[in-house]
Short mmCIF file of C-alpha atoms in Angstrom, two decimals:
data_model
loop_
_atom_site.label_atom_id
_atom_site.label_comp_id
_atom_site.label_asym_id
_atom_site.label_seq_id
_atom_site.Cartn_x
_atom_site.Cartn_y
_atom_site.Cartn_z
CA MET A 1 180.64 86.94 70.51
CA ILE A 2 183.88 86.35 73.89
CA PRO A 3 182.76 86.52 76.84
CA THR A 4 183.52 90.01 78.47
CA SER A 5 185.48 87.87 81.60
CA TRP A 6 188.46 87.24 79.05
CA ILE A 7 191.07 89.60 79.78
CA SER A 8 192.42 90.78 76.09
CA HIS A 9 196.07 91.13 75.68
CA ARG A 10 197.45 93.75 72.16
CA ARG A 11 200.75 94.86 70.82
CA PRO A 12 202.60 97.15 72.94
CA GLU A 13 203.77 98.07 69.45
CA ASP A 14 200.66 99.32 67.61
CA ASN A 15 197.43 97.88 69.50
CA GLU A 16 196.80 94.70 67.77
CA LEU A 17 194.55 92.73 69.11
CA LEU A 18 197.03 89.16 69.57
CA GLY A 19 193.83 87.31 71.24
CA TYR A 20 192.99 86.52 75.07
CA LEU A 21 193.64 85.42 78.18
CA ARG A 22 191.22 83.06 79.81
CA PRO A 23 190.35 82.97 83.20
CA ALA A 24 191.44 79.10 84.55
CA GLN A 25 187.87 77.36 85.50
CA ASP A 26 189.87 75.44 88.68
CA VAL A 27 192.12 77.61 89.11
CA LEU A 28 192.17 81.41 90.42
CA GLY A 29 194.72 83.07 88.98
CA GLN A 30 195.06 80.88 86.17
CA PHE A 31 194.64 82.34 82.12
CA ILE A 32 194.92 80.06 79.67
CA PRO A 33 196.11 82.10 76.24
CA VAL A 34 193.93 81.65 72.89
CA THR A 35 193.15 83.10 69.45
CA VAL A 36 191.25 86.34 68.09
CA PHE A 37 189.03 83.63 68.38
CA GLY A 38 189.36 81.65 71.55
CA TYR A 39 191.40 78.65 70.69
CA PRO A 40 193.89 77.10 72.88
CA LEU A 41 196.88 77.77 72.41
CA GLY A 42 198.72 76.89 75.72
CA VAL A 43 197.75 75.32 79.18
CA ALA A 44 196.76 77.55 82.45
CA THR A 45 199.36 79.47 83.21
CA ASP A 46 200.09 82.75 85.31
CA GLN A 47 199.24 85.90 83.54
CA ASP A 48 202.69 86.91 82.85
CA GLU A 49 203.82 83.54 81.25
CA ALA A 50 199.91 83.65 79.11
CA GLN A 51 200.67 86.80 77.41
CA ARG A 52 204.27 85.65 77.16
CA VAL A 53 202.53 83.02 74.88
CA LEU A 54 200.75 85.27 72.58
CA GLU A 55 203.22 88.28 72.02
CA SER A 56 205.16 84.66 70.72
CA THR A 57 203.18 83.50 68.86
CA GLY A 58 201.52 86.91 67.69
CA LEU A 59 199.16 85.98 64.52
CA SER A 60 201.15 83.68 62.84
CA TYR A 61 198.30 81.41 63.39
CA LEU A 62 196.35 83.35 60.86
CA ALA A 63 198.41 82.05 58.26
CA GLU A 64 198.53 78.45 58.96
CA THR A 65 196.47 75.67 57.44
CA TRP A 66 193.37 74.29 59.78
CA LEU A 67 191.45 71.52 60.26
CA LEU A 68 187.22 71.63 60.07
CA THR A 69 185.44 68.74 61.33
CA ILE A 70 182.12 69.08 59.70
CA PRO A 71 178.80 66.31 61.01
CA ALA A 72 178.38 63.79 58.88
CA TRP A 73 181.49 64.11 56.53
CA LEU A 74 184.33 61.38 58.56
CA ASP A 75 187.28 63.65 57.83
CA PRO A 76 188.30 67.21 58.41
CA VAL A 77 188.91 69.58 55.99
CA ALA A 78 191.47 71.65 55.75
CA VAL A 79 190.54 75.38 55.81
CA GLN A 80 192.62 78.40 55.65
CA ILE A 81 191.86 81.91 58.20
CA VAL A 82 189.84 84.47 55.35
CA GLU A 83 188.13 86.44 58.92
CA ALA A 84 189.19 86.20 62.60
CA THR A 85 186.96 88.07 65.14
CA PRO A 86 186.45 88.49 68.36
CA GLN A 87 182.47 88.21 66.87
CA ARG A 88 182.71 85.66 64.08
CA LEU A 89 185.73 83.16 62.06
CA ARG A 90 184.72 82.45 59.27
CA VAL A 91 187.57 80.30 57.27
CA LYS A 92 187.81 79.14 53.41
CA ASN A 93 187.51 75.54 51.59
CA VAL A 94 190.95 74.58 50.37
CA ASP A 95 190.73 70.67 50.33
CA PHE A 96 190.32 69.08 47.48
CA GLY A 97 188.82 66.01 48.75
CA TYR A 98 185.65 67.55 50.21
CA THR A 99 183.26 67.28 47.39
CA ASP A 100 179.98 68.56 49.16
CA ALA A 101 181.55 72.25 48.79
CA ASP A 102 183.69 73.92 46.64
CA ILE A 103 187.08 74.90 46.42
CA GLY A 104 186.89 78.81 48.84
CA HIS A 105 183.78 77.86 50.23
CA ILE A 106 183.38 79.52 53.28
CA PHE A 107 182.13 78.38 56.77
CA VAL A 108 181.34 81.11 59.43
CA LEU A 109 182.00 79.21 62.54
CA ASP A 110 180.67 81.39 65.84
CA VAL A 111 183.36 83.18 68.25
CA PRO A 112 184.12 81.54 70.20
CA GLU A 113 185.30 78.83 68.24
CA ALA A 114 183.76 75.62 70.23
CA GLY A 115 186.39 72.83 69.51
CA ASN A 116 185.76 72.17 65.74
CA LEU A 117 188.53 73.64 64.17
CA GLN A 118 192.62 72.40 65.45
CA LEU A 119 195.60 73.23 63.79
CA SER A 120 197.28 70.81 60.96
#
């Protein structure tokens, strides 16, 4: 679940949730732009710049291939996002080299994402 201290940022024209402004831990007034599931899209900056990052990125990150780190598996597994909400993240296996699950297998991840996911 997304912490209540994070500020939601919505696209003005249709009110679509683009992500959040996560307060920087060490610097008052600084925010890190993050996806709807909490993945950082940039570094800590002022609120206006963090909003610009979210607006320029939009929801394009939902269409990307991501790499999922799985315990007891040496290499990250290629996955694609199936569902991303402030409550949960579902990704599907698209990695033919990952033999522990079929192509299309769904992994359900906690939100905010705990660092097991990265852009490929």
